[in-house]
PDB file of C-alpha atoms in Angstrom:
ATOM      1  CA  UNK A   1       0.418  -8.884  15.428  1.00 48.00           C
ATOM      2  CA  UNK A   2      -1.808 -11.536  16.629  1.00 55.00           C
ATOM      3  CA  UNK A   3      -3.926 -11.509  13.075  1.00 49.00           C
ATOM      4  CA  UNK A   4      -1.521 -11.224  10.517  1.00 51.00           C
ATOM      5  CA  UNK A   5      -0.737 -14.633   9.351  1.00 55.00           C
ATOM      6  CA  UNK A   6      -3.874 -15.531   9.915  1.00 55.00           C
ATOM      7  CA  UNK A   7      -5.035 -12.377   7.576  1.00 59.00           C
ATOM      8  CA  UNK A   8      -2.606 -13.101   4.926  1.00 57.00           C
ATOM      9  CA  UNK A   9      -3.405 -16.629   4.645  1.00 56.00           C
ATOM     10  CA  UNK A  10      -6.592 -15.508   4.001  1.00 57.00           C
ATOM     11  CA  UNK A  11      -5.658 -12.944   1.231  1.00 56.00           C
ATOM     12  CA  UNK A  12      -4.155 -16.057  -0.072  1.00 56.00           C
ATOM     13  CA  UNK A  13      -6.869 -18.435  -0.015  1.00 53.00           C
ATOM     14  CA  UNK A  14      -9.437 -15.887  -1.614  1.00 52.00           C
ATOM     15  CA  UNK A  15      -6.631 -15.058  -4.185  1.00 50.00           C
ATOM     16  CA  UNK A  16      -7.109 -19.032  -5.062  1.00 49.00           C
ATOM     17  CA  UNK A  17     -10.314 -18.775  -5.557  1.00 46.00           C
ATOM     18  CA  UNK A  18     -11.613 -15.789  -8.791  1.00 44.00           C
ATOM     19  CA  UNK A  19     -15.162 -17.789  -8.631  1.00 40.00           C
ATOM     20  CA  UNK A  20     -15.680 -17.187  -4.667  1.00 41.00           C
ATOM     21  CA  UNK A  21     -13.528 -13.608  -4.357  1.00 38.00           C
ATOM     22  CA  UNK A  22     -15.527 -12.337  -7.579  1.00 38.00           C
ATOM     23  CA  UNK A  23     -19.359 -13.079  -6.116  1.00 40.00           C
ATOM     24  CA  UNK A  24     -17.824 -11.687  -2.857  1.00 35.00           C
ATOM     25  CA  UNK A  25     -17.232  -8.341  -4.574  1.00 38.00           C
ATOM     26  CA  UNK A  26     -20.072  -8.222  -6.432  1.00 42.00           C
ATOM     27  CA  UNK A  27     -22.030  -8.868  -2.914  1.00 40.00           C
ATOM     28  CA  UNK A  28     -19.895  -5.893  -1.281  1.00 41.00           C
ATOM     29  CA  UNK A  29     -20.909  -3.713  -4.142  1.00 43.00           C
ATOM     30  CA  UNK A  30     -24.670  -4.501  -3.885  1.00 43.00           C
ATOM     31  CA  UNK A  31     -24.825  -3.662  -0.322  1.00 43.00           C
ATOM     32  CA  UNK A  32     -22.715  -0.532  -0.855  1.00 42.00           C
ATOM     33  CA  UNK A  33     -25.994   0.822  -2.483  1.00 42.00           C
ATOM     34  CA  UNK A  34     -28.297   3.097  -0.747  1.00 40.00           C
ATOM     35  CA  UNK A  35     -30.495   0.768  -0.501  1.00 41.00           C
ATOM     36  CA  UNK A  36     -28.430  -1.738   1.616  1.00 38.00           C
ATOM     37  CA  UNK A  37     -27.607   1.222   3.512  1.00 39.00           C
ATOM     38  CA  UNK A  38     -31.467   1.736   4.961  1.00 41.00           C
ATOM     39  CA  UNK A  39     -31.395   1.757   9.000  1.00 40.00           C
ATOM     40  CA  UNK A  40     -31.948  -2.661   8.880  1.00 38.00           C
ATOM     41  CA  UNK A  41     -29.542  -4.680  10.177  1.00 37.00           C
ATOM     42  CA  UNK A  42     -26.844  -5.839   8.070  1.00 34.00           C
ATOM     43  CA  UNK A  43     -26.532  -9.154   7.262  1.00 31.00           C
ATOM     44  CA  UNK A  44     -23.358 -11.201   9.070  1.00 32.00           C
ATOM     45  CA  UNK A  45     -21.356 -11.318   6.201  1.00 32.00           C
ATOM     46  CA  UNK A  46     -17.382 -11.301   5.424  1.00 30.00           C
ATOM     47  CA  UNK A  47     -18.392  -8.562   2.849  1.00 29.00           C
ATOM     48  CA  UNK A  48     -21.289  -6.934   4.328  1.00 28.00           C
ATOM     49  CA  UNK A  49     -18.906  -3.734   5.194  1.00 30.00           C
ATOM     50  CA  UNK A  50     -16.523  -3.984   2.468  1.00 30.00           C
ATOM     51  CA  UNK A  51     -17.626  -1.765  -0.795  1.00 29.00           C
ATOM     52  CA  UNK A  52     -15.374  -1.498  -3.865  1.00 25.00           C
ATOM     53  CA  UNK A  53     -12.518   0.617  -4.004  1.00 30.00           C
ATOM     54  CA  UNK A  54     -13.345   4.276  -3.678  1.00 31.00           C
ATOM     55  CA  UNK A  55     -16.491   3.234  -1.631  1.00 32.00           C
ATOM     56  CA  UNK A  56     -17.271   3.865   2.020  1.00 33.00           C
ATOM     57  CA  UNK A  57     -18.338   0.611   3.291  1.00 37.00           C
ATOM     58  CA  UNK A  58     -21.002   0.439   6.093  1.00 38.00           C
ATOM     59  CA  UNK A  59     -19.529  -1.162   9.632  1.00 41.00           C
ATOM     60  CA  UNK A  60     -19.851  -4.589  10.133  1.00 42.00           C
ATOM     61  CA  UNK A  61     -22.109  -5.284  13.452  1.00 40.00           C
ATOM     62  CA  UNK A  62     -22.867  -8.578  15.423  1.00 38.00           C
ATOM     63  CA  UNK A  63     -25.454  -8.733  17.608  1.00 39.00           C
ATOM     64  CA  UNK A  64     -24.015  -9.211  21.329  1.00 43.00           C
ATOM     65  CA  UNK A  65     -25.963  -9.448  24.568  1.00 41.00           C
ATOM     66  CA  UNK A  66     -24.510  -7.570  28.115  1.00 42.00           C
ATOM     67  CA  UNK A  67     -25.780  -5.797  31.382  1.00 42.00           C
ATOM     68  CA  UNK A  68     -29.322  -4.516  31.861  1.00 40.00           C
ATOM     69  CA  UNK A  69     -28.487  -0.781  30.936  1.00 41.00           C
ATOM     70  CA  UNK A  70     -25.911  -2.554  27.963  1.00 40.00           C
ATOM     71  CA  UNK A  71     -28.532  -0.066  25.727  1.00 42.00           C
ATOM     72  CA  UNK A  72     -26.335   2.752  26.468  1.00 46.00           C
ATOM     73  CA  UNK A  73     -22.836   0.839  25.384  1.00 51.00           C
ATOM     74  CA  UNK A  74     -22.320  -0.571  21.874  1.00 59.00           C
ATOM     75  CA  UNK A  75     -21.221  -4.249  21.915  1.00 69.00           C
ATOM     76  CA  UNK A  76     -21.129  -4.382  18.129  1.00 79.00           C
ATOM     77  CA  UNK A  77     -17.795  -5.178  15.827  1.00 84.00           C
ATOM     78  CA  UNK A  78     -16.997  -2.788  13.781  1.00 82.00           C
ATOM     79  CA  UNK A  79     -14.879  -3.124  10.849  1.00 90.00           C
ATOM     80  CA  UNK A  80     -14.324  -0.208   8.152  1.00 92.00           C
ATOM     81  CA  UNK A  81     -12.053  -0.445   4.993  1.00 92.00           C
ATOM     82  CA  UNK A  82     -10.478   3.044   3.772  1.00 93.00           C
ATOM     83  CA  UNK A  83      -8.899   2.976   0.559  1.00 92.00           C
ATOM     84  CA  UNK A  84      -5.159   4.088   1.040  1.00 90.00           C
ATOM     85  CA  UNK A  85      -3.546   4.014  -2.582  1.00 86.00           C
ATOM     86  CA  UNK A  86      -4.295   1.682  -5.857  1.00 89.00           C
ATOM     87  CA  UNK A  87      -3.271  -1.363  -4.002  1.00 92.00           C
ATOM     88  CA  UNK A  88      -2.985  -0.376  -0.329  1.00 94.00           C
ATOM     89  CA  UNK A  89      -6.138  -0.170   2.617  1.00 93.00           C
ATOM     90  CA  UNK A  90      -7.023   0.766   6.143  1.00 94.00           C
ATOM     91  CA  UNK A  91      -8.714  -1.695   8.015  1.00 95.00           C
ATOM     92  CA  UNK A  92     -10.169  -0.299  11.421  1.00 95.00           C
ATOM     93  CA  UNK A  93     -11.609  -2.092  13.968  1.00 96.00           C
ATOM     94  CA  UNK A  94     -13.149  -1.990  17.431  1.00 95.00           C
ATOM     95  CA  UNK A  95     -15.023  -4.298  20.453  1.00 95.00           C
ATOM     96  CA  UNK A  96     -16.536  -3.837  23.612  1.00 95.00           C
ATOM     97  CA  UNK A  97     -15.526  -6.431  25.952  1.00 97.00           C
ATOM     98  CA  UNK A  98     -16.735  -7.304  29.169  1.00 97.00           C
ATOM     99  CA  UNK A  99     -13.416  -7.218  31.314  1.00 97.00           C
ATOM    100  CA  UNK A 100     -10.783  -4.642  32.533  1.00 97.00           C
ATOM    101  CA  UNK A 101      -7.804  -3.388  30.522  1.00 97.00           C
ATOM    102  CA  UNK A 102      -5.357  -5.142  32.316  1.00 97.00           C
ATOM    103  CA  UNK A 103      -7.151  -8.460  31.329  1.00 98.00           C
ATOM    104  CA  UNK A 104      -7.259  -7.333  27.678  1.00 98.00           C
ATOM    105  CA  UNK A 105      -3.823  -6.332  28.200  1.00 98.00           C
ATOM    106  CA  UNK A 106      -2.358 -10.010  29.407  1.00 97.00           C
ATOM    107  CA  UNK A 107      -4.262 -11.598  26.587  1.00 98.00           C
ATOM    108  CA  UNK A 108      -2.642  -9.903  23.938  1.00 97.00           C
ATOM    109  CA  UNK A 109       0.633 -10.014  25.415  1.00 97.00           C
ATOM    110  CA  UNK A 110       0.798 -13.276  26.015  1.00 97.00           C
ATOM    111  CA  UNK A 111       2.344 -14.168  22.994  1.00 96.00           C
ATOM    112  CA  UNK A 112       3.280 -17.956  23.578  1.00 95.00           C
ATOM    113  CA  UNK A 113      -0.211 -19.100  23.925  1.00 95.00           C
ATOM    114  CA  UNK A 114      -1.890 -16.555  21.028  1.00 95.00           C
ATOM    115  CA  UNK A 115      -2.631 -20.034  19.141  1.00 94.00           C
ATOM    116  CA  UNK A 116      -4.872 -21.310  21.883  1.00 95.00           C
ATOM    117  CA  UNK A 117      -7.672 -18.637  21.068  1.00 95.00           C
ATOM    118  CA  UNK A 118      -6.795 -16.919  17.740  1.00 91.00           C
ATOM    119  CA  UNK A 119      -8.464 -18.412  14.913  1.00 85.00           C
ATOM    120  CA  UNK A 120      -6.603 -19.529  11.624  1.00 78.00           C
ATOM    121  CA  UNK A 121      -3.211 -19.295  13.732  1.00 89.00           C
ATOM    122  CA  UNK A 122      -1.475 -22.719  13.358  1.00 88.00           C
ATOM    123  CA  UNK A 123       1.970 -22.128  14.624  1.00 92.00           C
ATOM    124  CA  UNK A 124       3.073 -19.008  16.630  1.00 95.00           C
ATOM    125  CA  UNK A 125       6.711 -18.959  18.374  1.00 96.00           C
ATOM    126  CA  UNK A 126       7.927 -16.406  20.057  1.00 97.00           C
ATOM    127  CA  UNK A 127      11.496 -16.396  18.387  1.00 97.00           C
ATOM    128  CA  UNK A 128      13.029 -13.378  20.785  1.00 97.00           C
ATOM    129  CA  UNK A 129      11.487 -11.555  23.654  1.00 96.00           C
ATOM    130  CA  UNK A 130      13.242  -7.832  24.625  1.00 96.00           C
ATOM    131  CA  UNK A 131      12.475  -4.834  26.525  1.00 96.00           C
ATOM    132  CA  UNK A 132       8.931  -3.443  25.481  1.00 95.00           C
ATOM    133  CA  UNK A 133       8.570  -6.108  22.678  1.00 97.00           C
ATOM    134  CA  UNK A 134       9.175  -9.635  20.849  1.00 98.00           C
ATOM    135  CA  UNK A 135       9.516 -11.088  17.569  1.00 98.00           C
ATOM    136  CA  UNK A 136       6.775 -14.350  16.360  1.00 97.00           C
ATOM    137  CA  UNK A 137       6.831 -16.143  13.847  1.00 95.00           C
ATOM    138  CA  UNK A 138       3.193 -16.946  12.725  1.00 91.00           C
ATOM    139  CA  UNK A 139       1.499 -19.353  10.507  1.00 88.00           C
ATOM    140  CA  UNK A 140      -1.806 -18.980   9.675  1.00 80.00           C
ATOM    141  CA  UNK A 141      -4.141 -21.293   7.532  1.00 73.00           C
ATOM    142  CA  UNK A 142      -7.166 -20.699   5.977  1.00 64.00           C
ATOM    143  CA  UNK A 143      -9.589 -23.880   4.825  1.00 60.00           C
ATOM    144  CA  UNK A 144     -10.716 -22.881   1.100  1.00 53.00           C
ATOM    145  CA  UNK A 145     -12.456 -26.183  -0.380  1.00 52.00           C
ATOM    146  CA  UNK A 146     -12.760 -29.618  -0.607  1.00 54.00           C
ATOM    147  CA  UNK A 147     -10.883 -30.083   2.307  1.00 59.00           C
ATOM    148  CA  UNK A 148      -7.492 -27.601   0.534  1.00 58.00           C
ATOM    149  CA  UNK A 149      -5.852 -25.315   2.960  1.00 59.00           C
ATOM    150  CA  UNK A 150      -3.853 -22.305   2.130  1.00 60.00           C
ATOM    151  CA  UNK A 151      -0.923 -21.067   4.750  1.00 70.00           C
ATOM    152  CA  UNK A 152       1.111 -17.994   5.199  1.00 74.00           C
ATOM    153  CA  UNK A 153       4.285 -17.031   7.031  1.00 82.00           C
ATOM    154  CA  UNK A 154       5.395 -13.849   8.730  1.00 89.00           C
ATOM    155  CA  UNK A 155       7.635 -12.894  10.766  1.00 96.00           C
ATOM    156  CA  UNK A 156       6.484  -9.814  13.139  1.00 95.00           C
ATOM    157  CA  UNK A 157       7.797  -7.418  15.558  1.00 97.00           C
ATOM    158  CA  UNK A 158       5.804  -6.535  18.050  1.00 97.00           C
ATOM    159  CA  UNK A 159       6.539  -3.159  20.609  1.00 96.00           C
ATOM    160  CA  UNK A 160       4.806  -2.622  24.140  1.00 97.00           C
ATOM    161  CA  UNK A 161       3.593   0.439  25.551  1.00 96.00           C
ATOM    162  CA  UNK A 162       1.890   0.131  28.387  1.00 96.00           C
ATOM    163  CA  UNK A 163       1.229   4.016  28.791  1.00 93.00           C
ATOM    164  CA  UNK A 164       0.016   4.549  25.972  1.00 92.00           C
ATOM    165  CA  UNK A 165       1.766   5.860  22.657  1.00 87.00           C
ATOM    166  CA  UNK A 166       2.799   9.806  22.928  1.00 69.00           C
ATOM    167  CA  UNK A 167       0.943  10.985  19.981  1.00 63.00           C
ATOM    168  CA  UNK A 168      -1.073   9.528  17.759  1.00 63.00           C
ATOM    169  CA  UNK A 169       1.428   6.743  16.217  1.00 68.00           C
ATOM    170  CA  UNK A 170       1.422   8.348  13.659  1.00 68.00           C
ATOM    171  CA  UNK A 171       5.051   9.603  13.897  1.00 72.00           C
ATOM    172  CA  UNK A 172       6.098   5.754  13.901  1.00 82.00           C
ATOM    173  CA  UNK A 173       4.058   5.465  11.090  1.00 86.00           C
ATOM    174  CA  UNK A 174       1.507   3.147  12.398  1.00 91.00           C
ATOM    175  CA  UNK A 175      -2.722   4.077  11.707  1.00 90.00           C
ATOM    176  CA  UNK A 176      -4.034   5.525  14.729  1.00 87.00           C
ATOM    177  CA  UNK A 177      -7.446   2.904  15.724  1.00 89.00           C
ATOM    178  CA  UNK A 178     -10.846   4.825  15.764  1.00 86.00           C
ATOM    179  CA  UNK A 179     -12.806   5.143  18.618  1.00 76.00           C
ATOM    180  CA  UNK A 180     -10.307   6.292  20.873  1.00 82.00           C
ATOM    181  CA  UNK A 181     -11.064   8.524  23.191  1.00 82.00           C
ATOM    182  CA  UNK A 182      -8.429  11.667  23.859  1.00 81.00           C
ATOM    183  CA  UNK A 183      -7.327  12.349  27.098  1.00 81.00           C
ATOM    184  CA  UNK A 184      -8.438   8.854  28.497  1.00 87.00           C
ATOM    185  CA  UNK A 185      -5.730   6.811  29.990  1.00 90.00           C
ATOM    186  CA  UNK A 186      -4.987   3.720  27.002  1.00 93.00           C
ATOM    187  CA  UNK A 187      -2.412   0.937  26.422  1.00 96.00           C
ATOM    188  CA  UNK A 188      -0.592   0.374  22.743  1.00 96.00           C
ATOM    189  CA  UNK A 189       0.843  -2.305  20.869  1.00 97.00           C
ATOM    190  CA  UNK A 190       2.117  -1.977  17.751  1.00 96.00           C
ATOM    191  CA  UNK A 191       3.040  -4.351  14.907  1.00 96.00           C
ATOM    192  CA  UNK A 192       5.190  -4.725  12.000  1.00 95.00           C
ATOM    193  CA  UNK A 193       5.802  -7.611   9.121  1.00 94.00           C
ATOM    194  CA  UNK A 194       9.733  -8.180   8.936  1.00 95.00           C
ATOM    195  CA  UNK A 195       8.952 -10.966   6.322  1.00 92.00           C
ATOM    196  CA  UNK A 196       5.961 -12.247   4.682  1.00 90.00           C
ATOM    197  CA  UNK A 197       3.808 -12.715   1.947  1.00 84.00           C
ATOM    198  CA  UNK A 198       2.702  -8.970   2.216  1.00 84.00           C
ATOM    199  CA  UNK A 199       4.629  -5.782   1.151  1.00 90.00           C
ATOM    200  CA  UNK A 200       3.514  -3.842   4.073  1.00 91.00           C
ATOM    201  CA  UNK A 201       1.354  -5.336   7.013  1.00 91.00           C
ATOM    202  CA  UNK A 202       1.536  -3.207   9.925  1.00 94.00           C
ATOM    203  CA  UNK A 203      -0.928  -1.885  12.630  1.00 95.00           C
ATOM    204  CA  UNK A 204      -1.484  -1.105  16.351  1.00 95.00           C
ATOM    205  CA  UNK A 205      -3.932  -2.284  19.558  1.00 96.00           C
ATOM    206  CA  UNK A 206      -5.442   0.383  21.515  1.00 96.00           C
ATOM    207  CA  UNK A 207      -7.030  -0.701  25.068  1.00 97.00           C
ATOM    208  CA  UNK A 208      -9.126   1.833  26.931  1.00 96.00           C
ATOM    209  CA  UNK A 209     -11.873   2.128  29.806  1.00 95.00           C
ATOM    210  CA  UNK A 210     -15.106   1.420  28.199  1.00 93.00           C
ATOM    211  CA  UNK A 211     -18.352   3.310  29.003  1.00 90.00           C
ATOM    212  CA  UNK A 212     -19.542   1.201  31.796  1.00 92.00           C
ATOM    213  CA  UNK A 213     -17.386   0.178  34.849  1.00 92.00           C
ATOM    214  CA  UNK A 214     -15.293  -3.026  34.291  1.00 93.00           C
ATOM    215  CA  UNK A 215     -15.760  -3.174  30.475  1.00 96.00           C
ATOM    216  CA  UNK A 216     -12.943  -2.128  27.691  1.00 96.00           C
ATOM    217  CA  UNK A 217     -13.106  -0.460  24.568  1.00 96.00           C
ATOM    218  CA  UNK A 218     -10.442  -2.956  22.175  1.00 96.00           C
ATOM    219  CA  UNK A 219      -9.803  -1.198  19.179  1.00 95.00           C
ATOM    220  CA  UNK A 220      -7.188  -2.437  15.923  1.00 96.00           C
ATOM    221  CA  UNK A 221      -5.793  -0.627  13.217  1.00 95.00           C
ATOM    222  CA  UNK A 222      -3.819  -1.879  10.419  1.00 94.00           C
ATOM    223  CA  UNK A 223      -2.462  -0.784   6.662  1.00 93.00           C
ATOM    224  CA  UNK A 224      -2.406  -3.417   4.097  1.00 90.00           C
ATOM    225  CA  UNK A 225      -0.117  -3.736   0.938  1.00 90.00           C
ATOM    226  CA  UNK A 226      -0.406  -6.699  -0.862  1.00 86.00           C
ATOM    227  CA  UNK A 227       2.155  -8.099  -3.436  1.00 84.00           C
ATOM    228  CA  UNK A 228       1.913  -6.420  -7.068  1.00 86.00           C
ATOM    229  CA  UNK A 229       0.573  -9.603  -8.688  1.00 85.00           C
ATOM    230  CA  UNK A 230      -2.304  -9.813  -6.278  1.00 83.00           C
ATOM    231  CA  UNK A 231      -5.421  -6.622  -5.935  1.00 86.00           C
ATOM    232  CA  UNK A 232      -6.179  -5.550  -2.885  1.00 86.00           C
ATOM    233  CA  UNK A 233      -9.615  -4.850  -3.977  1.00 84.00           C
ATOM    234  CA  UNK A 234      -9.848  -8.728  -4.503  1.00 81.00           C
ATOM    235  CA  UNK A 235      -9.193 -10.057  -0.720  1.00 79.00           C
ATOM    236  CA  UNK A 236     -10.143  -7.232   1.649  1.00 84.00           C
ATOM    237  CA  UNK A 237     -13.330  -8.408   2.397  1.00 84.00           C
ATOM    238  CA  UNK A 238     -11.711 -11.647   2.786  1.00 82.00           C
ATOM    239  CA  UNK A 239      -9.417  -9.533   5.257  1.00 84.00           C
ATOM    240  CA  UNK A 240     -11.861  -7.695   7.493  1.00 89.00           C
ATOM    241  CA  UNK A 241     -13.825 -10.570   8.248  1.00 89.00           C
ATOM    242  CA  UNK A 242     -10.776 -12.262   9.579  1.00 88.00           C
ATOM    243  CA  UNK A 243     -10.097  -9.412  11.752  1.00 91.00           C
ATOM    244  CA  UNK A 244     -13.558  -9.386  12.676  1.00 93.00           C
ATOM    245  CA  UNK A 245     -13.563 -13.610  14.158  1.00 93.00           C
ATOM    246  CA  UNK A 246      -9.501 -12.413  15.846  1.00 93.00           C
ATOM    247  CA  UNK A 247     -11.099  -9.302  17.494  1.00 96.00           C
ATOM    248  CA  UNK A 248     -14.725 -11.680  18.276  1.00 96.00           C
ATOM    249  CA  UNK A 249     -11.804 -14.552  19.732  1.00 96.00           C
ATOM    250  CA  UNK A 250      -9.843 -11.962  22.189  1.00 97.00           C
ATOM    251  CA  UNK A 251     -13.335 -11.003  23.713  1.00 97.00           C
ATOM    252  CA  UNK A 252     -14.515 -14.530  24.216  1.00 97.00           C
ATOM    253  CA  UNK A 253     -10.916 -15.274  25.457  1.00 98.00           C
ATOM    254  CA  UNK A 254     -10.916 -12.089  27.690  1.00 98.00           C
ATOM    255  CA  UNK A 255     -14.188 -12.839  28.979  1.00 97.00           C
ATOM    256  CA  UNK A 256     -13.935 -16.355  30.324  1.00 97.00           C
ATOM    257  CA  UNK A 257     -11.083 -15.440  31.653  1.00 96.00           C
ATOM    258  CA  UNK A 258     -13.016 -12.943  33.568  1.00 96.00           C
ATOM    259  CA  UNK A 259     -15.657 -14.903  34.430  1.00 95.00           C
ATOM    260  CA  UNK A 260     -12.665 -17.117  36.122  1.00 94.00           C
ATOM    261  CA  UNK A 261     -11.092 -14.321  38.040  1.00 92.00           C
ATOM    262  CA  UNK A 262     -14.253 -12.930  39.642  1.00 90.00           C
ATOM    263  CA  UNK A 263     -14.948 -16.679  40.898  1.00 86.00           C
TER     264      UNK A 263
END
């Protein structure tokens, strides 16, 4: 939904660019070792959680400040990458942020204005709005060098449900996010690619209670299937750390928002 253009414009701009995507991977690869792996923090990187196809990579964690007794609720990002199929992942995804679930709720749903805090989005229109949903049409550009930018188009459908999906999405053949907790009361949104520059680029929001009062748990799921002529393996590092500044961009959204509301 709101990271999709964006994501695949991206895919596109590291696809551009063997030198760049190539050191990426090898970097990836490196810190998939069990040495990179030893209980330091991980470096911010886009590839710091991405390992090579076949390889668990380690989560991707930023360093985030919060209440007094924050030590007892994890305000990392974290992004994992589960290989799916020779050319297909899982990208999974979760945030603590600092405001209620209805607030996380009316960001994400308010689909005219997703360009005014979603990075790399440069045109989003909402081309039809229906019960429980809406179709946009997204643009997103990615700046690759000397000043070049790279763009992708999609069209995506988007489906409300405020309730919560019955199940695990799974039936509608959407990933279910991780870090959900059963039996706790969530919201779903779910996403699908009509047209675009991927063969399949779909994916669901999940918006629960967090641990402390008046914080909520955002978590993202999405499955990835790039055209034949381009690897997967080549741009999904490229992918998770977009998803990683979209997710980063909702909670700085959410929050000053927030911040407003309690005033």
């Amino acid at each position: 939904m709101t990271c999709s253009a964006g994501t695949m414009s991206a895919a596109r701009a590291a696809a551009s660019t063997p030198a760049r995507a190539t050191s990426l991977h090898r970097a990836a690869a490196a810190r998939a070792s069990p040495a990179a792996r030893a209980p330091a923090p991980a470096p911010a990187s886009t590839t710091s959680h991405c390992g090579l196809a076949g390889a668990r990579p380690a989560p991707r964690r930023a360093a985030r400040g919060g209440p007094a007794n924050a030590a007892a609720v994890s305000w990392d990002v974290d992004v994992n990458v589960d290989p799916k199929g020779p050319n297909t992942r899982e990208l999974f995804a979760s945030i603590t942020i600092a405001a209620p679930p209805d607030l996380i709720w009316d960001c994400l749903t308010d689909y005219e204005n997703l360009a005014d805090f979603i990075p790399s989005l440069e045109t989003n229109k909402l081309m039809e709005r229906f019960p429980g949903g809406c179709k946009l049409y997204q643009v997103g550009a990615q700046d690759v060098a000397l000043g070049a930018k790279f763009r992708a188009k999609a069209l995506v459908e988007c489906r409300e449900y405020p309730a919560g999906l019955r199940g695990d999405g799974a039936r509608l053949g959407f990933p279910q996010p991780r870090g959900t907790v059963w039996g706790r009361k969530s919201s779903d949104i779910t996403f699908k690619m009509i047209e675009g520059d991927f063969r399949v680029f779909k994916g669901m929001w999940n918006i629960q209670n967090g641990r402390m009062p008046g914080t909520s748990r955002l978590s993202y799921a999405v499955t990835v299937t790039p055209q034949l002529w381009l690897p997967v393996a080549l741009v999904q590092g490229r992918i998770a750390g977009e998803i990683e500044a979209n997710l980063k961009a909702v909670r700085s959204h959410a929050e000053r928002l927030q911040t407003v509301r309690s005033t």
